[in-house]
mmCIF file of C-alpha atoms in Angstrom:
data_model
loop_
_atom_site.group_PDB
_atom_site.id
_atom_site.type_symbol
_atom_site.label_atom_id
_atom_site.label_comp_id
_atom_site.label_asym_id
_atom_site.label_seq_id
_atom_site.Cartn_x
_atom_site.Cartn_y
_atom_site.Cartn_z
ATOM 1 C CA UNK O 767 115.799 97.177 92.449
ATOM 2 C CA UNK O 768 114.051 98.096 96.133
ATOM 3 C CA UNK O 769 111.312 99.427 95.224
ATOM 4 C CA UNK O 770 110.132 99.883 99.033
ATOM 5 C CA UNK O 771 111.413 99.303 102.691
ATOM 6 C CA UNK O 772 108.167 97.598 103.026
ATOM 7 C CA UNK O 773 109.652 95.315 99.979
ATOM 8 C CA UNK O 774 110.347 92.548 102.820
ATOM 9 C CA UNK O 775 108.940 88.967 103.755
ATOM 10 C CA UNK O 776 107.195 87.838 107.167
ATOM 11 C CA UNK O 777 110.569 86.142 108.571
ATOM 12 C CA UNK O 778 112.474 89.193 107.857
ATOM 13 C CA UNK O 779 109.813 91.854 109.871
ATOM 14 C CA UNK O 780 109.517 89.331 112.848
ATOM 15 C CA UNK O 781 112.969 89.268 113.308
ATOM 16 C CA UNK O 782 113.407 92.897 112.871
ATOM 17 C CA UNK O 783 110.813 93.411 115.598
ATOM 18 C CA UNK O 784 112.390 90.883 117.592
ATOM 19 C CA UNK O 785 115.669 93.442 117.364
ATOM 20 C CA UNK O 786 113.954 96.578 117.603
ATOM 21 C CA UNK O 787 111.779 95.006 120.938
ATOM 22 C CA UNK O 788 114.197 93.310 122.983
ATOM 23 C CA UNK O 789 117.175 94.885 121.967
ATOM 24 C CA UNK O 790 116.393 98.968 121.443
ATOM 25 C CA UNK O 791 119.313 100.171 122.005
ATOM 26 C CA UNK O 792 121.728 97.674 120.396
ATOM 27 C CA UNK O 793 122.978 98.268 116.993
ATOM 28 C CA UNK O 794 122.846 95.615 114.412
ATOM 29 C CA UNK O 795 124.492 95.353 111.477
ATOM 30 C CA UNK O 796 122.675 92.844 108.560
ATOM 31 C CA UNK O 797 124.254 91.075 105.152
ATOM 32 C CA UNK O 798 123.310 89.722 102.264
ATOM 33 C CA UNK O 799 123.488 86.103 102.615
ATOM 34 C CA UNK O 800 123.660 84.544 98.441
ATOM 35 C CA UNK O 801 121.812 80.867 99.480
ATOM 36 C CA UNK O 802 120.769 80.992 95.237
ATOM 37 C CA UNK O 803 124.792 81.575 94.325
ATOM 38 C CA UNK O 804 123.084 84.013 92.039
ATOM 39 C CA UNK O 805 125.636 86.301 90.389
ATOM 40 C CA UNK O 806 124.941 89.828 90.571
ATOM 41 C CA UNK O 807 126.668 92.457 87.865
ATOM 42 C CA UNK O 808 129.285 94.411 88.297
ATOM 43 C CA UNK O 809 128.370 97.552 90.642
ATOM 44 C CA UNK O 810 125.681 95.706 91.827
ATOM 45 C CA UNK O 811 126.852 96.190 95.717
ATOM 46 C CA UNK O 812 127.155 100.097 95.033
ATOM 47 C CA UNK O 813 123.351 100.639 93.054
ATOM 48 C CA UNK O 814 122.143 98.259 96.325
ATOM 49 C CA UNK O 815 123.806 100.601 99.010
ATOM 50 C CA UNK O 816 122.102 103.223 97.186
ATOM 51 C CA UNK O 817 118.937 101.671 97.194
ATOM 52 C CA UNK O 818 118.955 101.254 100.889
ATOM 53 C CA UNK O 819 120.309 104.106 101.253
ATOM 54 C CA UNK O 820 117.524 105.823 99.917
ATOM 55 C CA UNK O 821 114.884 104.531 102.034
ATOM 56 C CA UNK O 822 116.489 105.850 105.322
ATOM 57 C CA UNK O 823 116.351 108.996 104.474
#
């Protein structure tokens, strides 16, 4: 699944910098936006919480 937090693309740090830069104290909440209309497996959402989960700590 998420094998790393550092599992990411460019667009995705630069805008999290963007956030973390001019915005420190704001919090942000992020989703998953399906562009592909892929369809995932049941408990998919769960194991993916998990995941990220995981990688805060």
């Amino acid at each position: 699944m998420l094998n790393s937090i550092l599992d990411n693309d460019f667009y995705k740090f630069t805008m999290q910098q963007a956030v973390i830069k001019l915005f420190p104290s704001a919090k942000v909440c992020y989703r998953l936006l399906n562009r592909g209309r892929h369809s995932f497996p049941s408990g998919f959402a769960i194991i993916l919480k998990e995941a990220v989960g995981n990688m805060v700590g």
